[in-house]
PDB file of C-alpha atoms and ligand atoms in Angstrom:
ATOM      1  CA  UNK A   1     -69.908  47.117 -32.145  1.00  0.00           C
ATOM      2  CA  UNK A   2     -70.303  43.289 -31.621  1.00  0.00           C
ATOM      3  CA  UNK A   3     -73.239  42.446 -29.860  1.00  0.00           C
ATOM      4  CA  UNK A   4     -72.650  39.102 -29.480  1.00  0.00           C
ATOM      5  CA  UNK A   5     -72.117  35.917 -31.870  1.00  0.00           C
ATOM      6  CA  UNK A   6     -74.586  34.252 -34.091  1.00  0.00           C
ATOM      7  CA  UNK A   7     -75.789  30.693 -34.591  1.00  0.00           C
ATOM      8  CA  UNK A   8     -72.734  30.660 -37.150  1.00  0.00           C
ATOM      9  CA  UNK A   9     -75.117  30.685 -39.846  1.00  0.00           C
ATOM     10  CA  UNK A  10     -74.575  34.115 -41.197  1.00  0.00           C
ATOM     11  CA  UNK A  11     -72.333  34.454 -44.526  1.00  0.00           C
ATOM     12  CA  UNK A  12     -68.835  34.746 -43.644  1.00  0.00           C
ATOM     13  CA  UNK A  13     -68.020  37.165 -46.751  1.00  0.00           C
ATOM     14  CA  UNK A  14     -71.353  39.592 -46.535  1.00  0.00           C
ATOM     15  CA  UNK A  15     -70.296  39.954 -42.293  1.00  0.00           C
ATOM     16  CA  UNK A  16     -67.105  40.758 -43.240  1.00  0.00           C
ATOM     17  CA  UNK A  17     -68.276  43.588 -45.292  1.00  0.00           C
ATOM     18  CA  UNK A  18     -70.147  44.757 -43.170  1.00  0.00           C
ATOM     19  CA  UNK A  19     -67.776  45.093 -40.504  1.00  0.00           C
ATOM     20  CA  UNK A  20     -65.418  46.941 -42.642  1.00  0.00           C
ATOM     21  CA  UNK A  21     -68.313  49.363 -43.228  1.00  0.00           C
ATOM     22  CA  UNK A  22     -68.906  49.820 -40.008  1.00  0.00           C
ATOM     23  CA  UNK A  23     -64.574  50.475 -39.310  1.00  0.00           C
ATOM     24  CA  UNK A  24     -64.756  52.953 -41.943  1.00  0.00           C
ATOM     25  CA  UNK A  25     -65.450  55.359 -39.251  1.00  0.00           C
ATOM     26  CA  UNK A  26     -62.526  54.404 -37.215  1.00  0.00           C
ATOM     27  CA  UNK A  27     -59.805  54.200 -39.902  1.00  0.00           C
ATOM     28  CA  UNK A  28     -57.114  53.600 -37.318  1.00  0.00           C
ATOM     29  CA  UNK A  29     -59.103  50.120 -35.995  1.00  0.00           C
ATOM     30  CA  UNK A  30     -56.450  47.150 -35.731  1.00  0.00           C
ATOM     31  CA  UNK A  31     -59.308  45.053 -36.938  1.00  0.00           C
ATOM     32  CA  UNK A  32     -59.360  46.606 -40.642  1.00  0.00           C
ATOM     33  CA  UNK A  33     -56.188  45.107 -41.614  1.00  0.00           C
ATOM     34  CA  UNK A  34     -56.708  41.619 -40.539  1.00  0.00           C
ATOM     35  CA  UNK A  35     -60.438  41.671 -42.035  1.00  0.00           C
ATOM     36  CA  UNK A  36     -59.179  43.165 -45.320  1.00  0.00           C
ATOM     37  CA  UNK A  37     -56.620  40.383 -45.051  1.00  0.00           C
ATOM     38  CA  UNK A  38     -58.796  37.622 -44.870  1.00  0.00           C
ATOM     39  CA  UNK A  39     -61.345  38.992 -47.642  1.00  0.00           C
ATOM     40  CA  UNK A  40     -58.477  39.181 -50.014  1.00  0.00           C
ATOM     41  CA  UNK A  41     -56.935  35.375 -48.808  1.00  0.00           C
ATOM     42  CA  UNK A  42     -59.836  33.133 -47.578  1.00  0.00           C
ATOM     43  CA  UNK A  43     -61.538  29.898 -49.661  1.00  0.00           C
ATOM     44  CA  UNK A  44     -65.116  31.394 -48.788  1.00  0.00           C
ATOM     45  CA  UNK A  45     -66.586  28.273 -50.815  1.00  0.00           C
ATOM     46  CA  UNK A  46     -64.494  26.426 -48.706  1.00  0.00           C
ATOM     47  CA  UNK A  47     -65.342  27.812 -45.443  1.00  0.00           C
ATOM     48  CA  UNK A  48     -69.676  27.823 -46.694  1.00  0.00           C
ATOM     49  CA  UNK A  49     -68.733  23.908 -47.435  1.00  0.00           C
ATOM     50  CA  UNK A  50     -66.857  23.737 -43.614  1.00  0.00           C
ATOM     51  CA  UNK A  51     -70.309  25.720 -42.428  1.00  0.00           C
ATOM     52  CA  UNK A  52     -72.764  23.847 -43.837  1.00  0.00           C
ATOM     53  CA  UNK A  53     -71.951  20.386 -43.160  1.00  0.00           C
ATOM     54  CA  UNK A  54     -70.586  21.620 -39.228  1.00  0.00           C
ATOM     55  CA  UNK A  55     -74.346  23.253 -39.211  1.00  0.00           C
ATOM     56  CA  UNK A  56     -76.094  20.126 -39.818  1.00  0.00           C
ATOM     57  CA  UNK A  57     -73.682  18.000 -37.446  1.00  0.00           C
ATOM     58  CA  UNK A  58     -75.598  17.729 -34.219  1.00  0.00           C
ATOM     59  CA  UNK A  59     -72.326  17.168 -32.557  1.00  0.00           C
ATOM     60  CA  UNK A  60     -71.750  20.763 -33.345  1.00  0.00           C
ATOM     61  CA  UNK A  61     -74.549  22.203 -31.170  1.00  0.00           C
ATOM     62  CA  UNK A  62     -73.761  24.872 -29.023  1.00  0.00           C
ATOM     63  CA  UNK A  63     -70.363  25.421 -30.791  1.00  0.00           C
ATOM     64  CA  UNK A  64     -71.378  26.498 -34.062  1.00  0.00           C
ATOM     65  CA  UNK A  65     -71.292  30.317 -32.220  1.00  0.00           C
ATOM     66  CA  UNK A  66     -67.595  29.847 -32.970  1.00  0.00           C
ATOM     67  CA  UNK A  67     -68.319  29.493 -37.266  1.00  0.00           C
ATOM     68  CA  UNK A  68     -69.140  33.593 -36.399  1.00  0.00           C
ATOM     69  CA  UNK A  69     -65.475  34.776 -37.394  1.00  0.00           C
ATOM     70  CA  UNK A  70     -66.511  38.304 -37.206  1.00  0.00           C
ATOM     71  CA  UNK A  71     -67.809  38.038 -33.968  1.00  0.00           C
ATOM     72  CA  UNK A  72     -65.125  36.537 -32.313  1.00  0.00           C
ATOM     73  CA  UNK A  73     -62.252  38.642 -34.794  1.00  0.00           C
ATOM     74  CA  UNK A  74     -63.895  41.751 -32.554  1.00  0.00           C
ATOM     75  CA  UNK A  75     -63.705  39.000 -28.984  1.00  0.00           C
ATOM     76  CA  UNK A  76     -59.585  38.544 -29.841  1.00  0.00           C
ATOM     77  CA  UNK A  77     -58.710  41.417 -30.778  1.00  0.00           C
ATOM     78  CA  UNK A  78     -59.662  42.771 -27.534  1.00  0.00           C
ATOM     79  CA  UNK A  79     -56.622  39.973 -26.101  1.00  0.00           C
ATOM     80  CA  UNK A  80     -54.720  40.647 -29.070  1.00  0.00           C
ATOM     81  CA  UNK A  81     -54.461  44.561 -27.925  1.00  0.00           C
ATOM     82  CA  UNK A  82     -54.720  44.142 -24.770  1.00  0.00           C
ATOM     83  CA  UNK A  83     -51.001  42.815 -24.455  1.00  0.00           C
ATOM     84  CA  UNK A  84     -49.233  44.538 -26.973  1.00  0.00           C
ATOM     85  CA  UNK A  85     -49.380  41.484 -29.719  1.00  0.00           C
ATOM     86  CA  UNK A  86     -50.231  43.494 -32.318  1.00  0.00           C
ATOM     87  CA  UNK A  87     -47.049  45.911 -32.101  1.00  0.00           C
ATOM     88  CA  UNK A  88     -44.711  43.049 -30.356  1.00  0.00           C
ATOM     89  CA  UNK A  89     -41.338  41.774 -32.237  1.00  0.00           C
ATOM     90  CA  UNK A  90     -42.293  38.236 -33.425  1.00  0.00           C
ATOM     91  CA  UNK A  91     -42.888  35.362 -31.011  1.00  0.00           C
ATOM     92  CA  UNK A  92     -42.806  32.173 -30.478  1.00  0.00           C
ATOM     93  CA  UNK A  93     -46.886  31.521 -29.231  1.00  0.00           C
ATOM     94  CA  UNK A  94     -48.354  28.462 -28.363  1.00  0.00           C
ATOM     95  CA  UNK A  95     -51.451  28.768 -27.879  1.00  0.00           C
ATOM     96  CA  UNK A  96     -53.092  25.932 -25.212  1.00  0.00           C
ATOM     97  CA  UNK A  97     -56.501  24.911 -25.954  1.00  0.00           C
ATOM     98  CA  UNK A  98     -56.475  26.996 -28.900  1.00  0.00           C
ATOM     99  CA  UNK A  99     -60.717  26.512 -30.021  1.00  0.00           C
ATOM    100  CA  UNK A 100     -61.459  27.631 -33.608  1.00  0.00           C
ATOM    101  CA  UNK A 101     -57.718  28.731 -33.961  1.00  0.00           C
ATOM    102  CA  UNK A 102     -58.826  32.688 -34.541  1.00  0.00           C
ATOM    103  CA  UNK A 103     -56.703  34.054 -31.718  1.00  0.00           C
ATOM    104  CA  UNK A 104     -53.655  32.503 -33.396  1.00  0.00           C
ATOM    105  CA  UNK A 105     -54.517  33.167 -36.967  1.00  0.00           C
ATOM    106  CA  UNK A 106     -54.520  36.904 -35.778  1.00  0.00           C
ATOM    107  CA  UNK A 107     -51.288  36.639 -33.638  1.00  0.00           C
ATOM    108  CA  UNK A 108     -49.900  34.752 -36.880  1.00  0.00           C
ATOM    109  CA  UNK A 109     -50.817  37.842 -39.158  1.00  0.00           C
ATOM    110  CA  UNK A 110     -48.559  40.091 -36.634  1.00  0.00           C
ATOM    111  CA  UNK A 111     -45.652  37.800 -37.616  1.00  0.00           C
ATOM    112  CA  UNK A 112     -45.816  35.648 -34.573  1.00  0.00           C
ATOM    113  CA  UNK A 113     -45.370  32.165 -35.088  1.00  0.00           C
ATOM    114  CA  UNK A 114     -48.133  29.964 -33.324  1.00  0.00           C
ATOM    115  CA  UNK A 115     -48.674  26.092 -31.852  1.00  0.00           C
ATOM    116  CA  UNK A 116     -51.929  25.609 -31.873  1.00  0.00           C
ATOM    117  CA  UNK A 117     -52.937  23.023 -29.140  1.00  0.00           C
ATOM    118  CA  UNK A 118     -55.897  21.787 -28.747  1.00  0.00           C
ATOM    119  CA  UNK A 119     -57.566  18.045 -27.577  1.00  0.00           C
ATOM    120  CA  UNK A 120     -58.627  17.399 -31.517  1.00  0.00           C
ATOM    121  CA  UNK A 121     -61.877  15.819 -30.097  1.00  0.00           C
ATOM    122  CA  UNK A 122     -64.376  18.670 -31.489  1.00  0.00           C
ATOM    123  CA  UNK A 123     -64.035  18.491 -35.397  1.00  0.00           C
ATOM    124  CA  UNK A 124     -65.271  21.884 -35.825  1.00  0.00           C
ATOM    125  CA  UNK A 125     -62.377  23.198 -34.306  1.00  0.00           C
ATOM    126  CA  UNK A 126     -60.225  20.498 -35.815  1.00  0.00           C
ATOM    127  CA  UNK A 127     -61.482  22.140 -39.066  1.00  0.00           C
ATOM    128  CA  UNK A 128     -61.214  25.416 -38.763  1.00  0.00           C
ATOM    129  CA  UNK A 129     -58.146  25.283 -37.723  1.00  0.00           C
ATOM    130  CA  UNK A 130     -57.030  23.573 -40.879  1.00  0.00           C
ATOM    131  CA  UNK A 131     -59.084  25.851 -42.398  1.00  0.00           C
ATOM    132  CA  UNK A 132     -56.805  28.694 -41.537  1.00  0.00           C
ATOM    133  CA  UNK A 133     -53.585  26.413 -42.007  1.00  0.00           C
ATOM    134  CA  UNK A 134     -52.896  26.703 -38.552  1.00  0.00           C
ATOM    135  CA  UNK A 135     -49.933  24.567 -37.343  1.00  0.00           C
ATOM    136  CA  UNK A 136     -52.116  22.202 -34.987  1.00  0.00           C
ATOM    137  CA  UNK A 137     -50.737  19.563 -32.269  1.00  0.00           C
ATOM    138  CA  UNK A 138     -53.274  17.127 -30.802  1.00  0.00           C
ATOM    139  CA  UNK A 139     -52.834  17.727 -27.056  1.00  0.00           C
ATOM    140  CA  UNK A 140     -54.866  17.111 -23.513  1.00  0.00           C
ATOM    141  CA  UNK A 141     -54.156  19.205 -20.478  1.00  0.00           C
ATOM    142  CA  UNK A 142     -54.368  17.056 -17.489  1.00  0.00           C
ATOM    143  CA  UNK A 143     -54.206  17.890 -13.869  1.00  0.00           C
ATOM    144  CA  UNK A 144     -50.467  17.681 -12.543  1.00  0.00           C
ATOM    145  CA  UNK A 145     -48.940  15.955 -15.827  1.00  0.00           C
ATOM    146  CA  UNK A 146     -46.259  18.162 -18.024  1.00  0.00           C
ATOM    147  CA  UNK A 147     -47.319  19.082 -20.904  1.00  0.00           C
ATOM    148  CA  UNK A 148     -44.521  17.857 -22.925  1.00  0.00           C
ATOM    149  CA  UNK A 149     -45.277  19.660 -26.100  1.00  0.00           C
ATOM    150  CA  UNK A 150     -41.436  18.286 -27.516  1.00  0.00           C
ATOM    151  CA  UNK A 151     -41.763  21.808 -30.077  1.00  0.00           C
ATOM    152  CA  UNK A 152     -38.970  24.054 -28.713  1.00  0.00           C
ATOM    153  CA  UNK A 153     -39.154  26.284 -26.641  1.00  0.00           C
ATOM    154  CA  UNK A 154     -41.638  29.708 -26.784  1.00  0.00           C
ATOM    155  CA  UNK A 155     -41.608  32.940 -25.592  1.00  0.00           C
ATOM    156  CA  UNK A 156     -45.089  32.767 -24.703  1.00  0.00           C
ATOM    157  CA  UNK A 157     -47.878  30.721 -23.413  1.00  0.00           C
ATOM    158  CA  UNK A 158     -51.431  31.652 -23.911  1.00  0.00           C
ATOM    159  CA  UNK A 159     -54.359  29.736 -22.651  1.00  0.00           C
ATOM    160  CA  UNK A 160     -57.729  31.982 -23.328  1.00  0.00           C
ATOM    161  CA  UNK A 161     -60.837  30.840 -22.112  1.00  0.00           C
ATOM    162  CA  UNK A 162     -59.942  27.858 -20.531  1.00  0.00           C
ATOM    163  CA  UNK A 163     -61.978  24.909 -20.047  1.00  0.00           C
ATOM    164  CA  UNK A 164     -58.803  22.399 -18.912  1.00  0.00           C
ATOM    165  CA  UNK A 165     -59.013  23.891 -15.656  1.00  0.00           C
ATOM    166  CA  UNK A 166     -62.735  22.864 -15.111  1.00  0.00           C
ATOM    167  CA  UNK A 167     -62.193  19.287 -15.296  1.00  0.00           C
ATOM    168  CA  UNK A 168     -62.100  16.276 -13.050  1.00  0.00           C
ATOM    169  CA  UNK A 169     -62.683  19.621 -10.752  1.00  0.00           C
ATOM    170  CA  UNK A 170     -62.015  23.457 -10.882  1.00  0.00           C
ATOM    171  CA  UNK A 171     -58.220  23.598 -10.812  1.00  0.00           C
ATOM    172  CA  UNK A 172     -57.441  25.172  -7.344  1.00  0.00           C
ATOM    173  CA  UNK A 173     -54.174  26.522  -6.156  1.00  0.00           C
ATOM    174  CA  UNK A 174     -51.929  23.590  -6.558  1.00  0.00           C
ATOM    175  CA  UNK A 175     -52.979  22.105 -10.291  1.00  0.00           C
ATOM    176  CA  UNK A 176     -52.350  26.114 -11.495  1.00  0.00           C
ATOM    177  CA  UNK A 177     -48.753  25.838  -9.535  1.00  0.00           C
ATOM    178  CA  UNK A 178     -47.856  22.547 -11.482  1.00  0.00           C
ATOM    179  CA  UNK A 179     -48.958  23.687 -15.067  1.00  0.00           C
ATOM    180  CA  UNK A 180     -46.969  27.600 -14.464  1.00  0.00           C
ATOM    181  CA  UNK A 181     -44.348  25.644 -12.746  1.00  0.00           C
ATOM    182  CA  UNK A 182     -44.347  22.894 -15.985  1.00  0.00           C
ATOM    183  CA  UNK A 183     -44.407  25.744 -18.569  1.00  0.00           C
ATOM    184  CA  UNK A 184     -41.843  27.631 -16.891  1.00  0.00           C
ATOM    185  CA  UNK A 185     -39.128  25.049 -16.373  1.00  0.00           C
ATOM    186  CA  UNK A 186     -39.826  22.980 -19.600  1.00  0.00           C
ATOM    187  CA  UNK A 187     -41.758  24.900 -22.323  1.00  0.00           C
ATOM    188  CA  UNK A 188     -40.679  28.848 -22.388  1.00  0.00           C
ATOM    189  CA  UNK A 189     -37.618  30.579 -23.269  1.00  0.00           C
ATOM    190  CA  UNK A 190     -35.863  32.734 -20.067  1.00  0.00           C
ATOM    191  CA  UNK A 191     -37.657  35.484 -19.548  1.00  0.00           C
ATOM    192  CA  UNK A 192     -40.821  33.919 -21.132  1.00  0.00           C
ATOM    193  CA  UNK A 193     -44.608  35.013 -20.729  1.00  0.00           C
ATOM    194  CA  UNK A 194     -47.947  33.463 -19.795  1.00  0.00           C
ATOM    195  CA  UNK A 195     -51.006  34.578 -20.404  1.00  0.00           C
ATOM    196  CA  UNK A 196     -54.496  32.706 -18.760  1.00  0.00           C
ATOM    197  CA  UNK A 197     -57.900  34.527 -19.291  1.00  0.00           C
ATOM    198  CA  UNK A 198     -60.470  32.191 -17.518  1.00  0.00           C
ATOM    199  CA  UNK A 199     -64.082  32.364 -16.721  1.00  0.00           C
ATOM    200  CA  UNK A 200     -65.343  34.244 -13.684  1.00  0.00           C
ATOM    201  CA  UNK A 201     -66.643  31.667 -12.422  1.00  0.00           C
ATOM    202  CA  UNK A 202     -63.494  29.606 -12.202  1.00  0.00           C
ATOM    203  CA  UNK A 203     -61.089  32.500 -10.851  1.00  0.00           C
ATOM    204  CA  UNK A 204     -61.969  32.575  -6.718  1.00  0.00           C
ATOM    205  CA  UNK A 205     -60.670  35.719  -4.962  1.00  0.00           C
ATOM    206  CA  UNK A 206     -57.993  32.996  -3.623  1.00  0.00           C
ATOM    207  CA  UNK A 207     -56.742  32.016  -7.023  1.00  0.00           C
ATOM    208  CA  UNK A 208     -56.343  35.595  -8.296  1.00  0.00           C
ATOM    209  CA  UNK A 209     -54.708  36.525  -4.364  1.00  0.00           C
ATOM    210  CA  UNK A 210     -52.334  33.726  -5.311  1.00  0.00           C
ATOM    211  CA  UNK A 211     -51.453  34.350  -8.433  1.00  0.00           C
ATOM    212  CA  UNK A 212     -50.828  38.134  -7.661  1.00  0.00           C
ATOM    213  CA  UNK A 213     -48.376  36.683  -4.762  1.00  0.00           C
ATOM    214  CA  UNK A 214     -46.305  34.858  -7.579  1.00  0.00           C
ATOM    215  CA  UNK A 215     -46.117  38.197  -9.025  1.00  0.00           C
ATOM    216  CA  UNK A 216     -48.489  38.261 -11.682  1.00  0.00           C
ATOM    217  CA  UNK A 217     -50.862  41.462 -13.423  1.00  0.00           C
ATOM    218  CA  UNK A 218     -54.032  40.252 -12.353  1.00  0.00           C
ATOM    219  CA  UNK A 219     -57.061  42.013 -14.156  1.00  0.00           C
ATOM    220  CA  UNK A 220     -59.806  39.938 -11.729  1.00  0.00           C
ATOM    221  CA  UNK A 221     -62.896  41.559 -13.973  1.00  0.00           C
ATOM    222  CA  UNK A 222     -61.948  39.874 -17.102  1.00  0.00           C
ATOM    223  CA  UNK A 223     -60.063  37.131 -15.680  1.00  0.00           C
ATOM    224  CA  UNK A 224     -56.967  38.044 -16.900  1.00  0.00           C
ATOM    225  CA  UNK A 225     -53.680  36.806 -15.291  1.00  0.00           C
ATOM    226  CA  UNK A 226     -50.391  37.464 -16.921  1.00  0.00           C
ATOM    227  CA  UNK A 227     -46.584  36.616 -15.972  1.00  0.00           C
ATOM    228  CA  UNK A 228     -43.697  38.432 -17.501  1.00  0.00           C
ATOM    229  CA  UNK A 229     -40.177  37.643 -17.212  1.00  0.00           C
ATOM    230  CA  UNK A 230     -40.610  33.933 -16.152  1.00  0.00           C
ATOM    231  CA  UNK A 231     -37.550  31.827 -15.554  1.00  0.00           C
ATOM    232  CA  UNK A 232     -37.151  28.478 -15.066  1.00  0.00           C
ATOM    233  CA  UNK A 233     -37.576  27.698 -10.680  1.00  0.00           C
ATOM    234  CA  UNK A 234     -40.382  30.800 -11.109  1.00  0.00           C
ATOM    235  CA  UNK A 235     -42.659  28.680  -9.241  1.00  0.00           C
ATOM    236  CA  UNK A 236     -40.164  26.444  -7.898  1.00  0.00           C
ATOM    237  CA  UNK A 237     -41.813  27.693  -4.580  1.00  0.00           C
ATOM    238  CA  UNK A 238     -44.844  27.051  -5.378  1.00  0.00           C
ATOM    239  CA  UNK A 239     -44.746  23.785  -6.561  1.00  0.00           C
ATOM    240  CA  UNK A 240     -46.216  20.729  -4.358  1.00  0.00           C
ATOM    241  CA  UNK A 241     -43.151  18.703  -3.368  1.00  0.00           C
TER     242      UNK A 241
HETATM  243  C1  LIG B 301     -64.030  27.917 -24.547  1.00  0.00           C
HETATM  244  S1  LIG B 301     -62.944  27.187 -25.695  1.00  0.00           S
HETATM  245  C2  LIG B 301     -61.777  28.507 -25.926  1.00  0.00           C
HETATM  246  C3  LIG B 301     -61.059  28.388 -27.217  1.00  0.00           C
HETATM  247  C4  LIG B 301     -60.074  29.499 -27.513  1.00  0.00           C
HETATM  248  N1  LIG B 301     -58.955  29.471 -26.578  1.00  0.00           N
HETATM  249  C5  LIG B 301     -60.721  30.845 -27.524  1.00  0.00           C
HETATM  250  O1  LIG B 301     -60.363  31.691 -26.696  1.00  0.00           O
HETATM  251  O2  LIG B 301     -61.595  31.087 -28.353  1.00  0.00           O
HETATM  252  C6  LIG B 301     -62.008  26.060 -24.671  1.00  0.00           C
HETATM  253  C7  LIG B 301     -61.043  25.209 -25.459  1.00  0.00           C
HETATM  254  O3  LIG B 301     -60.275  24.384 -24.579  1.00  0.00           O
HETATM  255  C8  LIG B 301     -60.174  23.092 -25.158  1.00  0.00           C
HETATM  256  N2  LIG B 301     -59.939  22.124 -24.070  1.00  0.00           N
HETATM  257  C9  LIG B 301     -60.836  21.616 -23.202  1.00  0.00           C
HETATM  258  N3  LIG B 301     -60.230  20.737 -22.365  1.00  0.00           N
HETATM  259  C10 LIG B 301     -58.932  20.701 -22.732  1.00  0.00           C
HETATM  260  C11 LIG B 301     -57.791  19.995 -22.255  1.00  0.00           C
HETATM  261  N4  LIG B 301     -57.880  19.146 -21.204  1.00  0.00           N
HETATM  262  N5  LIG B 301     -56.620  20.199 -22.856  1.00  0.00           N
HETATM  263  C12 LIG B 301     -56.515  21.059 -23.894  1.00  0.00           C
HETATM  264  N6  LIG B 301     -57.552  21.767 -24.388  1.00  0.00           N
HETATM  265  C13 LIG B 301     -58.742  21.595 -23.815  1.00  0.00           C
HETATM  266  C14 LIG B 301     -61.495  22.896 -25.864  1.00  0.00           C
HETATM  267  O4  LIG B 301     -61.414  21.877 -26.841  1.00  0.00           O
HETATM  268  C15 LIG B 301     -61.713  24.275 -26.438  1.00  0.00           C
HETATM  269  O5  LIG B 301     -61.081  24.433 -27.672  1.00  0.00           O
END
């Protein structure tokens, strides 16, 4: 069991070991595959190169938590299964505000095909991203502006963990209506999917009300808010004249 991540510091080969020790005992674990598959693929020298200098970067700081692969392999997976992505027909993904790039290195190993998108101001991301050859786009989610990725369109949007929505101020009602409202008419396939996972803290009894009204699954304990079948004029309702 994960019991939360490290300073990053730990050796990326030896913790993968260890967690497929530990799966033995549950030979049926999603999570076996994808760790065997990175023991067998990764550049570990590359990655302790990536660690070490992101380590001594005091612009990494709090961050580093995200050089713990294993830990957050166990974190994604739980998204991962939780909507079917491990057993779904390839996708299109893109991934908004995609962080160290894990969640679509693991949708990529189910044969999805991922945008990662991301505002390419934290170079540890920026790195491990490349690290994992992810296809990146340099991209900042603003308050009522369309996104305007100009990559085709995808079958589905994810956004996990968002931060976008904290900033000038916590997004309320109407900034969510312009961004599912943007992604629906200009960025996803008919029927497409979007799927938000936000911090508690950020997801009012209002929002998740609101969002339930538009007809999404709401799952308000983890923050969890998904829309199936989206069309373009889905929020057409919804969205602020
Ligand atoms: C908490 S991290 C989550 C990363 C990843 N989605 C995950 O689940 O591990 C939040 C991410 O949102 C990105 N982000 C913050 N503001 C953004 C914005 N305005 N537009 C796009 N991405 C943004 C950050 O750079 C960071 O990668």
């Amino acid at each position: 069991m994960a019991t939360g991540a490290t300073d990053g510091a730990r050796d990326l080969h030896a913790a993968i070991e260890q967690r497929l020790e530990e799966l033995a005992r549950r030979p049926s674990d999603p999570r076996i595959a994808f760790l065997s598959h990175l023991l067998e693929t990764l550049d570990f020298e590359g990655f302790r190169r990536l660690q070490a200098r992101h380590l001594e970067d005091p612009k990494t700081g709090r961050e580093a938590k995200f050089l713990d692969l294993v830990y957050w392999t166990d974190a994604k997976y739980k998204l991962v299964t939780a909507f079917g992505l491990h057993r779904s027909e390839p996708r299109r993904i893109v991934d908004i505000g995609a962080g160290n790039g894990l969640f679509a290195a693991i949708c990529r190993f189910y044969g999805h095909e991922v945008l990662c998108t991301d505002t390419g101001t934290m170079p540890l991301y920026v790195d491990l991203c490349a690290f994992f050859g992810l296809d990146c786009l340099v991209h900042r989610v603003e308050p009522f502006a369309p996104l305007g990725f100009r990559r085709g369109r995808f079958d589905l949007a994810t956004a996990m963990m968002t931060t976008f929505n904290r900033r000038p101020q916590p997004w309320g009602v109407a900034e969510w209506d312009y961004f599912l409202a943007d992604l629906a008419d200009n960025e996803l396939v008919e029927p497409g999917e979007i799927i938000v996972k936000m911090g508690l803290r950020y997801f009012s009894p209002e929002l998740s009300q609101h969002f339930r009204g538009l007809g999404a699954e709401v799952q308000d304990k983890q923050g969890y808010v998904r829309f199936t079948g989206v069309a373009p004029q889905r929020f057409a309702a919804a969205r602020p004249a």
